[in-house]
């Protein structure tokens, strides 16, 4: 009995996610993540700005690499969502042993994931580019860039897992430090490695890749150190570790639908490139620039998601329905405000935005209407993204997966293909608002079902 009381006394006190006022909690959890995501988006944009100054072929090559990079981030991000949700729920249930085992199995899964993409980087990059284009210069730039990004991806995988472990216990301030560290390193190294400054060899597209992975490795290393030094709520000691099938299955119950959902984005961008390259390689470059620019609007929403998931999952585990739903409603409100601001910017100054990428008159004539058309779906996407995150945090990511499949594969791509048959590339961009309206309709249906079957039963 005495030993049991001692163990209980050693358990961590109630986490702030169960007691702090929701408004303050969501802000303190999300704002650091939103700021760090903005920095991430900024260095993604700056990456392409520097590459565009090499030549348009280099910019196109980096744009064509995006589907493979999206796939890698899908695996890392989806697995991280599963680890985050299970770990936060375990803490909410006061099952600290399960939280520790979840963290250790998460680290194991990320090591395996890196090895998979190392193999892809060594053997599949060349055929990946040859499938997309026969332009020798674009293929050369692309192989140089993507081989480095994949073979040295240990940094991004380390960054994902160790930052999510910090987020799961509410320590989002530290993740802001790690992400900003990686971003600043990348920003400094980009011009040096791309253009060969200060005696460094001129590497062009390969320099952009090397600057990126260097920043990721630094951020991942720092995130590991902060976990070991500051994250006392979980124990990462891997001595005697054995993979646990039940823990891994639970992680991937949430993680696999999220991986599939994000991987669909990879399929979508690959297919859109094939639709657009029929018009010209400039059209694919415009699409690539759009994705870089829209990340500056969407990344803060993903930061908000990262702050929202552990709060919802923790309070779901603790059976505190009101705190959970207040977090969701406030998240929708904030996300809609950010997306509306993004729409206004894209409508008012698209030419200025494209000017950052050294855009030719031909690219401007194609890019300006593209931004003005696509941006109408941003506010609708805010509701869909936040509600999909609610599904994931409650352990039912299948709804998000189905929605993503329908939006991108069932609606967006067929609509883009059919609109392309009209012979004007400007029609193709309307596929994005059309697909988002379909997504919002399905999201509402799933939310009503989830509310009836899960949310209304919490605490009863």
Coordinates of C-alpha atoms in Angstrom, one line a residue:
X1 CA 0.0 0.0 0.0
X2 CA 2.8 2.4 1.0
X3 CA 4.6 1.7 -2.4
X4 CA 1.4 2.3 -4.3
X5 CA 0.9 5.7 -2.5
X6 CA 4.5 6.6 -3.3
X7 CA 3.9 5.9 -7.0
X8 CA 0.7 8.0 -7.0
X9 CA 2.6 10.8 -5.4
X10 CA 5.3 10.6 -8.1
X11 CA 2.7 11.0 -10.9
X12 CA 2.7 14.4 -12.7
X13 CA 0.1 16.9 -11.5
X14 CA -3.0 17.8 -13.7
X15 CA -1.7 19.1 -17.0
X16 CA -2.7 22.6 -18.0
X17 CA -4.7 21.2 -20.9
X18 CA -7.3 20.1 -18.3
X19 CA -7.6 23.2 -16.2
X20 CA -6.4 26.4 -18.0
X21 CA -9.2 28.6 -19.4
X22 CA -9.8 27.5 -23.0
X23 CA -9.2 30.9 -24.7
X24 CA -5.9 31.4 -23.0
X25 CA -4.9 27.7 -23.4
X26 CA -5.6 27.6 -27.2
X27 CA -3.7 30.9 -27.6
X28 CA -0.7 29.8 -25.6
X29 CA -0.6 26.4 -27.3
X30 CA -1.2 27.6 -30.8
X31 CA 0.4 31.0 -31.2
X32 CA 4.0 29.7 -30.9
X33 CA 3.2 27.0 -33.4
X34 CA 1.5 29.5 -35.8
X35 CA 4.5 31.8 -35.6
X36 CA 6.9 29.0 -36.2
X37 CA 4.7 27.7 -39.1
X38 CA 4.8 31.2 -40.6
X39 CA 8.6 31.1 -40.5
X40 CA 8.5 27.6 -42.1
X41 CA 6.3 29.0 -44.9
X42 CA 8.5 32.0 -45.3
X43 CA 11.6 29.9 -45.8
X44 CA 9.8 27.6 -48.2
X45 CA 8.9 30.7 -50.2
X46 CA 12.4 32.2 -50.0
X47 CA 13.7 28.8 -51.2
X48 CA 11.8 29.1 -54.4
X49 CA 12.5 32.9 -54.7
X50 CA 16.3 32.1 -54.8
X51 CA 15.9 29.1 -57.1
X52 CA 13.8 31.2 -59.5
X53 CA 16.7 33.5 -59.9
X54 CA 18.8 30.6 -61.2
X55 CA 16.3 30.1 -64.1
X56 CA 12.7 29.2 -64.7
X57 CA 13.7 25.5 -65.4
X58 CA 15.1 25.3 -61.9
X59 CA 11.9 26.6 -60.4
X60 CA 9.9 24.1 -62.5
X61 CA 12.1 21.3 -61.3
X62 CA 11.6 22.2 -57.7
X63 CA 7.8 22.4 -58.3
X64 CA 7.8 19.0 -59.9
X65 CA 9.5 17.6 -56.8
X66 CA 6.6 18.7 -54.6
X67 CA 4.5 15.5 -54.9
X68 CA 7.4 13.4 -53.5
X69 CA 8.1 15.9 -50.8
X70 CA 4.3 15.9 -50.0
X71 CA 4.4 12.1 -49.7
X72 CA 7.3 12.2 -47.3
X73 CA 5.6 14.9 -45.1
X74 CA 2.4 12.9 -45.3
X75 CA 4.1 9.8 -43.7
X76 CA 5.9 12.0 -41.1
X77 CA 2.9 14.2 -40.3
X78 CA 0.3 11.3 -40.3
X79 CA 2.4 9.2 -37.9
X80 CA 2.9 12.2 -35.7
X81 CA -0.8 12.9 -35.5
X82 CA -1.3 9.3 -34.3
X83 CA 1.4 9.6 -31.7
X84 CA 0.2 13.0 -30.6
X85 CA -3.4 12.0 -30.2
X86 CA -2.7 8.7 -28.3
X87 CA 0.0 10.3 -26.1
X88 CA -2.3 13.3 -25.1
X89 CA -5.2 11.0 -24.5
X90 CA -3.1 8.7 -22.3
X91 CA -2.0 11.8 -20.3
X92 CA -5.7 12.8 -19.9
X93 CA -6.5 9.4 -18.6
X94 CA -3.5 9.6 -16.2
X95 CA -2.0 6.5 -17.9
X96 CA 1.6 7.7 -17.7
X97 CA 3.2 4.3 -18.5
X98 CA 1.2 4.1 -21.8
X99 CA 2.2 7.7 -22.7
X100 CA 5.9 6.7 -22.3
X101 CA 5.5 3.5 -24.4
X102 CA 3.6 5.6 -27.1
X103 CA 6.6 8.0 -27.3
X104 CA 9.2 5.2 -27.6
X105 CA 7.2 3.4 -30.3
X106 CA 6.7 6.7 -32.1
X107 CA 10.5 7.2 -32.3
X108 CA 10.9 3.6 -33.6
X109 CA 8.3 4.3 -36.4
X110 CA 10.1 7.4 -37.5
X111 CA 13.4 5.6 -37.8
X112 CA 11.8 3.0 -40.1
X113 CA 10.1 5.8 -42.1
X114 CA 13.4 7.5 -42.8
X115 CA 15.0 4.3 -44.0
X116 CA 12.1 3.9 -46.5
X117 CA 12.7 7.4 -48.0
X118 CA 16.4 6.8 -48.1
X119 CA 15.8 3.9 -50.4
X120 CA 13.5 6.0 -52.5
X121 CA 16.1 8.8 -52.7
X122 CA 18.8 6.4 -53.9
X123 CA 16.8 4.5 -56.5
X124 CA 13.6 6.1 -57.6
X125 CA 14.2 9.9 -58.1
X126 CA 15.5 9.6 -61.7
X127 CA 12.4 7.6 -63.0
X128 CA 10.1 9.9 -61.0
X129 CA 11.3 12.9 -63.1
X130 CA 11.5 11.1 -66.4
X131 CA 7.8 10.2 -66.0
X132 CA 6.9 13.9 -65.7
X133 CA 9.1 15.6 -68.4
X134 CA 11.6 15.0 -71.1
X135 CA 13.3 18.4 -70.7
X136 CA 16.9 17.6 -69.9
X137 CA 17.6 20.7 -67.9
X138 CA 14.5 20.3 -65.7
X139 CA 15.4 16.6 -65.1
X140 CA 19.0 17.5 -64.1
X141 CA 17.9 20.2 -61.7
X142 CA 15.2 18.0 -60.3
X143 CA 17.4 14.9 -59.6
X144 CA 20.1 17.1 -57.9
X145 CA 17.5 18.7 -55.7
X146 CA 15.2 15.7 -54.7
X147 CA 18.0 13.2 -54.2
X148 CA 19.5 15.4 -51.4
X149 CA 16.0 16.1 -49.9
X150 CA 15.1 12.4 -49.6
X151 CA 18.5 10.9 -48.7
X152 CA 19.1 13.4 -45.9
X153 CA 15.5 13.4 -44.6
X154 CA 16.5 12.1 -41.2
X155 CA 16.3 15.7 -40.0
X156 CA 12.7 16.3 -41.0
X157 CA 11.6 12.9 -39.4
X158 CA 13.5 13.7 -36.2
X159 CA 11.9 17.2 -36.2
X160 CA 8.4 15.8 -36.6
X161 CA 8.5 13.2 -33.8
X162 CA 10.4 15.2 -31.2
X163 CA 8.4 18.4 -31.8
X164 CA 5.1 16.4 -31.5
X165 CA 6.3 14.9 -28.2
X166 CA 6.8 18.5 -26.9
X167 CA 3.4 19.5 -28.3
X168 CA 1.6 16.5 -26.7
X169 CA 2.6 17.7 -23.2
X170 CA 1.8 21.4 -24.0
X171 CA 5.3 22.6 -24.5
X172 CA 4.7 24.4 -27.8
X173 CA 7.0 27.3 -26.9
X174 CA 10.0 24.9 -27.4
X175 CA 8.7 23.7 -30.7
X176 CA 8.6 27.4 -31.8
X177 CA 12.3 27.6 -30.9
X178 CA 13.2 24.5 -32.8
X179 CA 11.3 25.3 -36.0
X180 CA 12.6 28.9 -36.1
X181 CA 16.1 27.7 -35.6
X182 CA 15.8 25.4 -38.6
X183 CA 14.2 28.1 -40.6
X184 CA 16.8 30.7 -39.9
X185 CA 19.6 28.3 -40.7
X186 CA 18.0 27.5 -44.0
X187 CA 17.4 31.2 -44.8
X188 CA 21.1 32.0 -44.1
X189 CA 22.4 29.1 -46.1
X190 CA 20.1 29.4 -49.1
X191 CA 21.9 32.2 -51.0
X192 CA 25.3 30.9 -49.9
X193 CA 24.8 27.4 -51.2
X194 CA 22.7 28.2 -54.3
X195 CA 24.9 31.0 -55.7
X196 CA 28.3 30.0 -54.1
X197 CA 29.0 32.9 -51.8
X198 CA 31.9 33.3 -49.4
X199 CA 34.0 30.7 -51.2
X200 CA 31.3 28.0 -51.2
X201 CA 30.8 26.2 -54.5
X202 CA 27.8 27.3 -56.6
X203 CA 25.2 24.4 -56.3
X204 CA 22.0 26.0 -57.7
X205 CA 19.0 23.7 -57.0
X206 CA 21.2 21.2 -55.1
X207 CA 22.2 24.1 -52.8
X208 CA 18.6 24.9 -52.0
X209 CA 18.1 21.2 -51.0
X210 CA 21.3 21.1 -48.9
X211 CA 20.3 24.3 -47.1
X212 CA 16.9 22.9 -46.3
X213 CA 18.1 19.5 -44.9
X214 CA 20.8 21.2 -42.9
X215 CA 18.2 23.4 -41.2
X216 CA 16.0 20.3 -40.6
X217 CA 18.8 18.3 -39.0
X218 CA 19.6 21.2 -36.7
X219 CA 16.0 21.6 -35.7
X220 CA 15.5 17.8 -35.1
X221 CA 18.6 17.6 -33.0
X222 CA 17.6 20.6 -30.9
X223 CA 14.0 19.1 -30.4
X224 CA 15.6 15.9 -29.1
X225 CA 17.8 17.8 -26.7
X226 CA 14.8 19.8 -25.4
X227 CA 12.8 16.6 -24.9
X228 CA 15.5 15.1 -22.8
X229 CA 16.2 18.3 -20.8
X230 CA 12.7 19.9 -20.4
X231 CA 10.0 17.3 -21.1
X232 CA 9.7 15.6 -17.7
X233 CA 6.2 14.2 -18.4
X234 CA 7.5 11.4 -20.7
X235 CA 10.5 9.1 -20.5
X236 CA 12.4 8.5 -23.8
X237 CA 14.8 5.9 -22.5
X238 CA 15.0 3.3 -25.3
X239 CA 17.1 0.8 -23.3
X240 CA 15.5 -2.6 -23.7
X241 CA 12.9 -1.3 -26.1
X242 CA 10.7 -3.7 -28.0
X243 CA 8.1 -2.6 -30.6
X244 CA 4.6 -3.1 -29.3
X245 CA 2.0 -4.1 -31.9
X246 CA -1.0 -2.8 -30.0
X247 CA 0.5 0.6 -29.5
X248 CA 1.7 0.8 -33.1
X249 CA -1.8 -0.3 -34.3
X250 CA -3.5 2.4 -32.2
X251 CA -1.1 5.1 -33.5
X252 CA -1.8 4.1 -37.1
X253 CA -5.6 3.8 -36.5
X254 CA -5.4 7.6 -36.5
X255 CA -2.2 7.9 -38.4
X256 CA -2.9 5.9 -41.5
X257 CA -6.0 7.8 -42.6
X258 CA -4.1 11.0 -42.0
X259 CA -1.1 9.6 -44.1
X260 CA -3.5 8.6 -46.9
X261 CA -5.3 11.9 -46.7
X262 CA -2.0 13.9 -47.1
X263 CA -0.7 11.4 -49.7
X264 CA -3.7 12.2 -51.8
X265 CA -2.3 15.7 -51.9
X266 CA 0.8 14.2 -53.5
X267 CA -1.3 12.4 -56.1
X268 CA -3.3 15.6 -56.7
X269 CA -0.2 17.8 -57.3
X270 CA 1.4 15.1 -59.6
X271 CA -1.8 14.8 -61.6
X272 CA -2.3 18.6 -61.8
X273 CA 1.2 19.0 -63.1
X274 CA 0.4 16.6 -65.9
X275 CA -2.8 18.5 -66.7
X276 CA -1.0 21.9 -66.7
X277 CA 2.1 20.9 -68.5
X278 CA 0.0 20.4 -71.6
X279 CA -0.4 24.2 -71.7
X280 CA 3.3 24.9 -70.9
X281 CA 6.0 24.3 -68.4
X282 CA 5.2 27.8 -67.2
X283 CA 1.8 26.6 -66.1
X284 CA 3.4 24.0 -63.8
X285 CA 5.7 26.7 -62.4
X286 CA 2.7 28.9 -61.7
X287 CA 1.1 26.0 -59.8
X288 CA 4.3 25.5 -57.9
X289 CA 4.5 29.2 -57.0
X290 CA 0.8 29.1 -55.9
X291 CA 1.5 26.2 -53.5
X292 CA 4.4 28.1 -52.0
X293 CA 2.3 31.3 -51.5
X294 CA -0.7 29.5 -50.2
X295 CA 1.5 27.8 -47.6
X296 CA 2.0 31.2 -46.1
X297 CA -1.8 31.3 -45.5
X298 CA -2.3 27.6 -44.6
X299 CA 0.7 27.0 -42.4
X300 CA -0.7 29.1 -39.5
X301 CA -3.9 27.0 -39.7
X302 CA -1.7 23.9 -39.4
X303 CA 0.0 25.5 -36.4
X304 CA -3.5 26.1 -34.9
X305 CA -4.2 22.4 -35.6
X306 CA -1.1 21.4 -33.7
X307 CA -2.2 23.4 -30.7
X308 CA -5.8 22.1 -30.9
X309 CA -5.1 18.4 -31.2
X310 CA -3.6 17.7 -27.8
X311 CA -6.2 20.0 -26.1
X312 CA -9.1 18.1 -27.7
X313 CA -7.6 14.7 -27.2
X314 CA -6.7 15.4 -23.6
X315 CA -10.1 16.6 -22.7
X316 CA -11.7 13.8 -24.6
X317 CA -9.7 11.4 -22.5
X318 CA -10.7 13.4 -19.3
X319 CA -14.4 13.4 -20.5
X320 CA -14.6 17.2 -20.4
X321 CA -16.9 17.8 -23.4
X322 CA -17.5 21.5 -22.9
X323 CA -13.7 22.3 -22.9
X324 CA -13.3 20.2 -26.0
X325 CA -16.0 21.8 -28.0
X326 CA -15.1 25.4 -26.9
X327 CA -11.6 24.7 -28.2
X328 CA -13.1 23.5 -31.6
X329 CA -15.4 26.5 -32.0
X330 CA -12.7 29.0 -31.2
X331 CA -10.3 27.3 -33.6
X332 CA -12.9 27.6 -36.4
X333 CA -13.3 31.3 -35.7
X334 CA -9.6 32.0 -35.7
X335 CA -9.0 29.9 -38.9
X336 CA -11.7 31.6 -40.8
X337 CA -10.3 35.0 -39.9
X338 CA -6.8 34.0 -41.2
X339 CA -8.2 32.5 -44.4
X340 CA -10.3 35.6 -45.1
X341 CA -7.2 37.8 -44.8
X342 CA -5.4 35.5 -47.2
X343 CA -8.2 35.8 -49.7
X344 CA -8.0 39.6 -49.6
X345 CA -4.2 39.6 -50.1
X346 CA -4.5 37.2 -53.1
X347 CA -7.2 39.3 -54.7
X348 CA -5.5 42.7 -54.2
X349 CA -1.8 42.1 -55.0
X350 CA -1.3 38.9 -57.0
X351 CA 1.2 40.7 -59.3
X352 CA 3.3 41.8 -56.3
X353 CA 3.4 38.2 -55.0
X354 CA 4.5 36.8 -58.3
X355 CA 7.1 39.6 -58.6
X356 CA 9.0 38.0 -55.8
X357 CA 9.6 35.0 -58.0
X358 CA 11.3 36.9 -60.9
X359 CA 8.2 36.2 -62.9
X360 CA 8.3 36.9 -66.7
X361 CA 5.4 38.7 -68.4
X362 CA 4.1 35.3 -69.6
X363 CA 4.2 33.9 -66.1
X364 CA 2.4 37.0 -64.7
X365 CA -0.3 36.8 -67.3
X366 CA -1.0 33.2 -66.2
X367 CA -0.3 33.6 -62.5
X368 CA -2.4 36.7 -61.6
X369 CA -5.8 35.3 -62.6
X370 CA -4.8 31.9 -61.1
X371 CA -4.4 33.5 -57.6
X372 CA -7.5 35.5 -57.9
X373 CA -9.6 32.5 -58.8
X374 CA -8.2 29.9 -56.5
X375 CA -8.3 32.1 -53.3
X376 CA -12.1 32.0 -53.1
X377 CA -11.9 28.6 -51.5
X378 CA -9.7 29.7 -48.5
X379 CA -12.5 30.6 -46.0
X380 CA -14.4 27.4 -46.8
X381 CA -11.2 25.4 -46.3
X382 CA -10.8 26.9 -42.8
X383 CA -14.0 25.1 -41.6
X384 CA -13.1 21.9 -43.4
X385 CA -9.5 21.7 -42.0
X386 CA -10.4 22.4 -38.4
X387 CA -13.4 20.0 -38.4
X388 CA -11.2 17.3 -39.9
X389 CA -8.7 17.9 -37.2
X390 CA -11.5 17.4 -34.6
X391 CA -12.3 14.0 -36.2
X392 CA -8.6 13.0 -35.9
X393 CA -8.3 14.2 -32.3
X394 CA -11.3 12.1 -31.4
X395 CA -9.7 9.0 -33.0
X396 CA -11.9 8.9 -36.1
X397 CA -9.6 10.1 -38.9
X398 CA -11.4 7.9 -41.4
X399 CA -13.9 10.7 -42.0
X400 CA -11.1 13.2 -42.8
X401 CA -9.6 10.6 -45.2
X402 CA -12.9 10.0 -47.0
X403 CA -13.4 13.7 -47.3
X404 CA -9.9 14.3 -48.7
X405 CA -10.3 11.5 -51.3
X406 CA -13.6 13.0 -52.4
X407 CA -12.3 16.5 -52.6
X408 CA -9.1 15.9 -54.4
X409 CA -9.6 12.7 -56.4
X410 CA -13.3 12.5 -57.0
X411 CA -14.0 16.2 -57.6
X412 CA -10.9 18.4 -58.0
X413 CA -8.9 16.4 -60.6
X414 CA -11.9 15.4 -62.8
X415 CA -13.1 19.0 -62.7
X416 CA -9.6 20.3 -63.6
X417 CA -9.3 17.8 -66.5
X418 CA -12.7 18.7 -67.9
X419 CA -12.1 22.4 -67.6
X420 CA -8.7 22.0 -69.3
X421 CA -10.6 20.7 -72.3
X422 CA -12.1 24.1 -72.8
X423 CA -8.6 25.2 -74.0
X424 CA -7.9 28.0 -71.5
X425 CA -5.7 27.4 -68.5
X426 CA -7.7 30.0 -66.5
X427 CA -10.7 27.7 -66.4
X428 CA -8.6 25.0 -64.7
X429 CA -8.2 27.1 -61.5
X430 CA -11.9 27.1 -60.8
X431 CA -11.6 23.4 -59.9
X432 CA -10.3 24.4 -56.5
X433 CA -13.4 26.4 -55.3
X434 CA -15.7 23.7 -56.8
X435 CA -13.9 21.0 -54.9
X436 CA -13.9 22.9 -51.6
X437 CA -17.7 23.4 -51.8
X438 CA -18.1 19.7 -52.2
X439 CA -15.7 19.1 -49.2
X440 CA -17.7 21.5 -47.0
X441 CA -20.9 19.6 -47.7
X442 CA -19.4 16.3 -46.8
X443 CA -17.7 17.7 -43.7
X444 CA -21.1 19.0 -42.4
X445 CA -22.6 15.5 -42.9
X446 CA -19.7 13.8 -41.1
X447 CA -19.8 16.4 -38.2
X448 CA -23.5 15.7 -37.6
X449 CA -22.8 12.0 -37.5
X450 CA -19.8 12.4 -35.2
X451 CA -21.8 14.7 -32.8
X452 CA -24.6 12.2 -32.5
X453 CA -22.4 9.1 -32.1
X454 CA -19.4 10.4 -30.1
X455 CA -19.6 13.9 -28.9
X456 CA -23.1 13.9 -27.3
X457 CA -22.2 10.7 -25.4
X458 CA -19.1 12.1 -23.7
X459 CA -19.5 12.1 -19.9
X460 CA -22.8 10.1 -20.0

